[in-house]
Amino acid sequence: KRPRKSTSAAAAAGADDDQAAGGDADGDVVVPAANARKQTKCTKTGKTMNTYEPDVDMTKEQLTAWRREARRVRNRESAAASRMKTKNRITELEKEVNAYKAKYEVAMQKLAEYEGEGDAL
């Protein structure tokens, strides 16, 4: 799939009236650039929740495309955060393993010393 174009990109590319009306020369829906994350309260539970509504008026197709693109962006950011969290956890566990290995080596050296003392008796 081809990435969607924002209206600012379409305007920079010299969009004509057809494109400004909601489509481009290829028939794709032009998605206006809008960033609108709002917090509202749920009517049933009273909890706050995020709603994603654009700041500008859009056609139904543009709104659908905008929401899809916004969802992709949120998903991409969430996936990146999840990968970073996993990477950090692995780093922590590797440090913990190295600490246990060091303790094990110290314990084995002490054990060898004690066995050496026992053989000398």
mmCIF file with all atom_site columns, C-alpha atoms in Angstrom, residues 11-119:
data_model
loop_
_atom_site.group_PDB
_atom_site.id
_atom_site.type_symbol
_atom_site.label_atom_id
_atom_site.label_alt_id
_atom_site.label_comp_id
_atom_site.label_asym_id
_atom_site.label_entity_id
_atom_site.label_seq_id
_atom_site.pdbx_PDB_ins_code
_atom_site.Cartn_x
_atom_site.Cartn_y
_atom_site.Cartn_z
_atom_site.occupancy
_atom_site.B_iso_or_equiv
_atom_site.pdbx_formal_charge
_atom_site.auth_seq_id
_atom_site.auth_comp_id
_atom_site.auth_asym_id
_atom_site.auth_atom_id
_atom_site.pdbx_PDB_model_num
ATOM 1   C CA . ALA A 1 11  ? -0.821  21.735  -1.344 1.00 0.00 ? 11  ALA A CA 1
ATOM 2   C CA . ALA A 1 12  ? 2.960   21.781  -1.583 1.00 0.00 ? 12  ALA A CA 1
ATOM 3   C CA . ALA A 1 13  ? 2.744   19.507  -4.613 1.00 0.00 ? 13  ALA A CA 1
ATOM 4   C CA . GLY A 1 14  ? 0.301   21.901  -6.326 1.00 0.00 ? 14  GLY A CA 1
ATOM 5   C CA . ALA A 1 15  ? -2.986  20.140  -5.662 1.00 0.00 ? 15  ALA A CA 1
ATOM 6   C CA . ASP A 1 16  ? -5.892  21.229  -7.873 1.00 0.00 ? 16  ASP A CA 1
ATOM 7   C CA . ASP A 1 17  ? -9.566  21.555  -6.904 1.00 0.00 ? 17  ASP A CA 1
ATOM 8   C CA . ASP A 1 18  ? -10.248 17.821  -7.385 1.00 0.00 ? 18  ASP A CA 1
ATOM 9   C CA . GLN A 1 19  ? -7.539  16.947  -4.923 1.00 0.00 ? 19  GLN A CA 1
ATOM 10  C CA . ALA A 1 20  ? -8.626  19.576  -2.417 1.00 0.00 ? 20  ALA A CA 1
ATOM 11  C CA . ALA A 1 21  ? -12.146 18.103  -2.548 1.00 0.00 ? 21  ALA A CA 1
ATOM 12  C CA . GLY A 1 22  ? -10.971 14.858  -0.981 1.00 0.00 ? 22  GLY A CA 1
ATOM 13  C CA . GLY A 1 23  ? -9.024  12.863  -3.549 1.00 0.00 ? 23  GLY A CA 1
ATOM 14  C CA . ASP A 1 24  ? -5.901  13.030  -5.654 1.00 0.00 ? 24  ASP A CA 1
ATOM 15  C CA . ALA A 1 25  ? -5.208  12.151  -9.274 1.00 0.00 ? 25  ALA A CA 1
ATOM 16  C CA . ASP A 1 26  ? -4.883  8.448   -8.380 1.00 0.00 ? 26  ASP A CA 1
ATOM 17  C CA . GLY A 1 27  ? -8.222  8.378   -6.585 1.00 0.00 ? 27  GLY A CA 1
ATOM 18  C CA . ASP A 1 28  ? -6.644  8.126   -3.133 1.00 0.00 ? 28  ASP A CA 1
ATOM 19  C CA . VAL A 1 29  ? -8.205  9.981   -0.260 1.00 0.00 ? 29  VAL A CA 1
ATOM 20  C CA . VAL A 1 30  ? -6.127  12.956  0.853  1.00 0.00 ? 30  VAL A CA 1
ATOM 21  C CA . VAL A 1 31  ? -5.873  12.984  4.623  1.00 0.00 ? 31  VAL A CA 1
ATOM 22  C CA . PRO A 1 32  ? -5.689  16.431  6.233  1.00 0.00 ? 32  PRO A CA 1
ATOM 23  C CA . ALA A 1 33  ? -2.907  16.808  8.737  1.00 0.00 ? 33  ALA A CA 1
ATOM 24  C CA . ALA A 1 34  ? -4.575  17.019  12.127 1.00 0.00 ? 34  ALA A CA 1
ATOM 25  C CA . ASN A 1 35  ? -3.462  16.105  15.591 1.00 0.00 ? 35  ASN A CA 1
ATOM 26  C CA . ALA A 1 36  ? -6.291  15.865  18.073 1.00 0.00 ? 36  ALA A CA 1
ATOM 27  C CA . ARG A 1 37  ? -6.087  13.684  21.138 1.00 0.00 ? 37  ARG A CA 1
ATOM 28  C CA . LYS A 1 38  ? -8.685  14.583  23.723 1.00 0.00 ? 38  LYS A CA 1
ATOM 29  C CA . GLN A 1 39  ? -9.608  13.064  27.042 1.00 0.00 ? 39  GLN A CA 1
ATOM 30  C CA . THR A 1 40  ? -13.268 12.464  27.766 1.00 0.00 ? 40  THR A CA 1
ATOM 31  C CA . LYS A 1 41  ? -15.144 10.619  30.489 1.00 0.00 ? 41  LYS A CA 1
ATOM 32  C CA . CYS A 1 42  ? -16.920 7.382   29.763 1.00 0.00 ? 42  CYS A CA 1
ATOM 33  C CA . THR A 1 43  ? -20.645 7.698   30.408 1.00 0.00 ? 43  THR A CA 1
ATOM 34  C CA . LYS A 1 44  ? -20.943 4.176   31.867 1.00 0.00 ? 44  LYS A CA 1
ATOM 35  C CA . THR A 1 45  ? -17.840 3.862   34.057 1.00 0.00 ? 45  THR A CA 1
ATOM 36  C CA . GLY A 1 46  ? -16.802 7.481   34.552 1.00 0.00 ? 46  GLY A CA 1
ATOM 37  C CA . LYS A 1 47  ? -13.203 6.648   33.607 1.00 0.00 ? 47  LYS A CA 1
ATOM 38  C CA . THR A 1 48  ? -11.230 9.022   31.438 1.00 0.00 ? 48  THR A CA 1
ATOM 39  C CA . MET A 1 49  ? -10.428 7.765   27.970 1.00 0.00 ? 49  MET A CA 1
ATOM 40  C CA . ASN A 1 50  ? -8.610  9.130   24.956 1.00 0.00 ? 50  ASN A CA 1
ATOM 41  C CA . THR A 1 51  ? -10.624 10.067  21.898 1.00 0.00 ? 51  THR A CA 1
ATOM 42  C CA . TYR A 1 52  ? -9.044  10.914  18.601 1.00 0.00 ? 52  TYR A CA 1
ATOM 43  C CA . GLU A 1 53  ? -10.990 13.461  16.617 1.00 0.00 ? 53  GLU A CA 1
ATOM 44  C CA . PRO A 1 54  ? -9.447  15.794  14.029 1.00 0.00 ? 54  PRO A CA 1
ATOM 45  C CA . ASP A 1 55  ? -9.465  19.557  14.539 1.00 0.00 ? 55  ASP A CA 1
ATOM 46  C CA . VAL A 1 56  ? -10.583 20.228  10.966 1.00 0.00 ? 56  VAL A CA 1
ATOM 47  C CA . ASP A 1 57  ? -13.736 19.281  9.063  1.00 0.00 ? 57  ASP A CA 1
ATOM 48  C CA . MET A 1 58  ? -13.364 16.194  6.885  1.00 0.00 ? 58  MET A CA 1
ATOM 49  C CA . THR A 1 59  ? -15.428 14.014  4.643  1.00 0.00 ? 59  THR A CA 1
ATOM 50  C CA . LYS A 1 60  ? -16.351 10.556  5.856  1.00 0.00 ? 60  LYS A CA 1
ATOM 51  C CA . GLU A 1 61  ? -13.605 8.978   3.700  1.00 0.00 ? 61  GLU A CA 1
ATOM 52  C CA . GLN A 1 62  ? -11.025 11.453  4.963  1.00 0.00 ? 62  GLN A CA 1
ATOM 53  C CA . LEU A 1 63  ? -12.068 10.838  8.560  1.00 0.00 ? 63  LEU A CA 1
ATOM 54  C CA . THR A 1 64  ? -11.781 7.075   8.088  1.00 0.00 ? 64  THR A CA 1
ATOM 55  C CA . ALA A 1 65  ? -8.357  7.443   6.491  1.00 0.00 ? 65  ALA A CA 1
ATOM 56  C CA . TRP A 1 66  ? -7.249  9.899   9.205  1.00 0.00 ? 66  TRP A CA 1
ATOM 57  C CA . ARG A 1 67  ? -8.296  7.525   11.972 1.00 0.00 ? 67  ARG A CA 1
ATOM 58  C CA . ARG A 1 68  ? -6.575  4.600   10.242 1.00 0.00 ? 68  ARG A CA 1
ATOM 59  C CA . GLU A 1 69  ? -3.342  6.576   9.885  1.00 0.00 ? 69  GLU A CA 1
ATOM 60  C CA . ALA A 1 70  ? -3.551  7.840   13.471 1.00 0.00 ? 70  ALA A CA 1
ATOM 61  C CA . ARG A 1 71  ? -4.058  4.255   14.664 1.00 0.00 ? 71  ARG A CA 1
ATOM 62  C CA . ARG A 1 72  ? -1.017  3.151   12.651 1.00 0.00 ? 72  ARG A CA 1
ATOM 63  C CA . VAL A 1 73  ? 1.086   5.899   14.201 1.00 0.00 ? 73  VAL A CA 1
ATOM 64  C CA . ARG A 1 74  ? -0.075  5.021   17.727 1.00 0.00 ? 74  ARG A CA 1
ATOM 65  C CA . ASN A 1 75  ? 0.559   1.338   17.062 1.00 0.00 ? 75  ASN A CA 1
ATOM 66  C CA . ARG A 1 76  ? 4.038   2.058   15.697 1.00 0.00 ? 76  ARG A CA 1
ATOM 67  C CA . GLU A 1 77  ? 4.891   4.138   18.778 1.00 0.00 ? 77  GLU A CA 1
ATOM 68  C CA . SER A 1 78  ? 3.479   1.492   21.095 1.00 0.00 ? 78  SER A CA 1
ATOM 69  C CA . ALA A 1 79  ? 5.438   -1.264  19.367 1.00 0.00 ? 79  ALA A CA 1
ATOM 70  C CA . ALA A 1 80  ? 8.646   0.779   19.616 1.00 0.00 ? 80  ALA A CA 1
ATOM 71  C CA . ALA A 1 81  ? 8.028   1.355   23.330 1.00 0.00 ? 81  ALA A CA 1
ATOM 72  C CA . SER A 1 82  ? 7.364   -2.347  23.832 1.00 0.00 ? 82  SER A CA 1
ATOM 73  C CA . ARG A 1 83  ? 10.570  -3.299  22.036 1.00 0.00 ? 83  ARG A CA 1
ATOM 74  C CA . MET A 1 84  ? 12.524  -0.797  24.148 1.00 0.00 ? 84  MET A CA 1
ATOM 75  C CA . LYS A 1 85  ? 10.963  -2.169  27.339 1.00 0.00 ? 85  LYS A CA 1
ATOM 76  C CA . THR A 1 86  ? 11.885  -5.721  26.316 1.00 0.00 ? 86  THR A CA 1
ATOM 77  C CA . LYS A 1 87  ? 15.425  -4.660  25.435 1.00 0.00 ? 87  LYS A CA 1
ATOM 78  C CA . ASN A 1 88  ? 15.839  -2.907  28.808 1.00 0.00 ? 88  ASN A CA 1
ATOM 79  C CA . ARG A 1 89  ? 14.512  -5.956  30.648 1.00 0.00 ? 89  ARG A CA 1
ATOM 80  C CA . ILE A 1 90  ? 16.956  -8.215  28.808 1.00 0.00 ? 90  ILE A CA 1
ATOM 81  C CA . THR A 1 91  ? 19.808  -5.869  29.742 1.00 0.00 ? 91  THR A CA 1
ATOM 82  C CA . GLU A 1 92  ? 18.730  -5.964  33.398 1.00 0.00 ? 92  GLU A CA 1
ATOM 83  C CA . LEU A 1 93  ? 18.545  -9.760  33.359 1.00 0.00 ? 93  LEU A CA 1
ATOM 84  C CA . GLU A 1 94  ? 21.982  -10.029 31.723 1.00 0.00 ? 94  GLU A CA 1
ATOM 85  C CA . LYS A 1 95  ? 23.433  -7.834  34.481 1.00 0.00 ? 95  LYS A CA 1
ATOM 86  C CA . GLU A 1 96  ? 21.738  -10.036 37.067 1.00 0.00 ? 96  GLU A CA 1
ATOM 87  C CA . VAL A 1 97  ? 23.150  -13.183 35.433 1.00 0.00 ? 97  VAL A CA 1
ATOM 88  C CA . ASN A 1 98  ? 26.650  -11.664 35.415 1.00 0.00 ? 98  ASN A CA 1
ATOM 89  C CA . ALA A 1 99  ? 26.306  -10.787 39.120 1.00 0.00 ? 99  ALA A CA 1
ATOM 90  C CA . TYR A 1 100 ? 25.269  -14.363 39.936 1.00 0.00 ? 100 TYR A CA 1
ATOM 91  C CA . LYS A 1 101 ? 28.173  -15.719 37.871 1.00 0.00 ? 101 LYS A CA 1
ATOM 92  C CA . ALA A 1 102 ? 30.580  -13.543 39.851 1.00 0.00 ? 102 ALA A CA 1
ATOM 93  C CA . LYS A 1 103 ? 29.078  -14.776 43.150 1.00 0.00 ? 103 LYS A CA 1
ATOM 94  C CA . TYR A 1 104 ? 29.338  -18.348 41.906 1.00 0.00 ? 104 TYR A CA 1
ATOM 95  C CA . GLU A 1 105 ? 33.020  -17.902 41.041 1.00 0.00 ? 105 GLU A CA 1
ATOM 96  C CA . VAL A 1 106 ? 33.734  -16.445 44.496 1.00 0.00 ? 106 VAL A CA 1
ATOM 97  C CA . ALA A 1 107 ? 31.895  -19.336 46.136 1.00 0.00 ? 107 ALA A CA 1
ATOM 98  C CA . MET A 1 108 ? 33.804  -21.897 44.048 1.00 0.00 ? 108 MET A CA 1
ATOM 99  C CA . GLN A 1 109 ? 37.130  -20.277 44.976 1.00 0.00 ? 109 GLN A CA 1
ATOM 100 C CA . LYS A 1 110 ? 36.231  -20.381 48.676 1.00 0.00 ? 110 LYS A CA 1
ATOM 101 C CA . LEU A 1 111 ? 35.144  -23.987 48.318 1.00 0.00 ? 111 LEU A CA 1
ATOM 102 C CA . ALA A 1 112 ? 38.457  -24.853 46.652 1.00 0.00 ? 112 ALA A CA 1
ATOM 103 C CA . GLU A 1 113 ? 40.329  -23.121 49.513 1.00 0.00 ? 113 GLU A CA 1
ATOM 104 C CA . TYR A 1 114 ? 38.349  -25.037 52.138 1.00 0.00 ? 114 TYR A CA 1
ATOM 105 C CA . GLU A 1 115 ? 38.949  -28.325 50.327 1.00 0.00 ? 115 GLU A CA 1
ATOM 106 C CA . GLY A 1 116 ? 42.653  -27.484 50.148 1.00 0.00 ? 116 GLY A CA 1
ATOM 107 C CA . GLU A 1 117 ? 42.711  -26.863 53.901 1.00 0.00 ? 117 GLU A CA 1
ATOM 108 C CA . GLY A 1 118 ? 40.878  -30.146 54.512 1.00 0.00 ? 118 GLY A CA 1
ATOM 109 C CA . ASP A 1 119 ? 43.459  -32.073 52.447 1.00 0.00 ? 119 ASP A CA 1
#
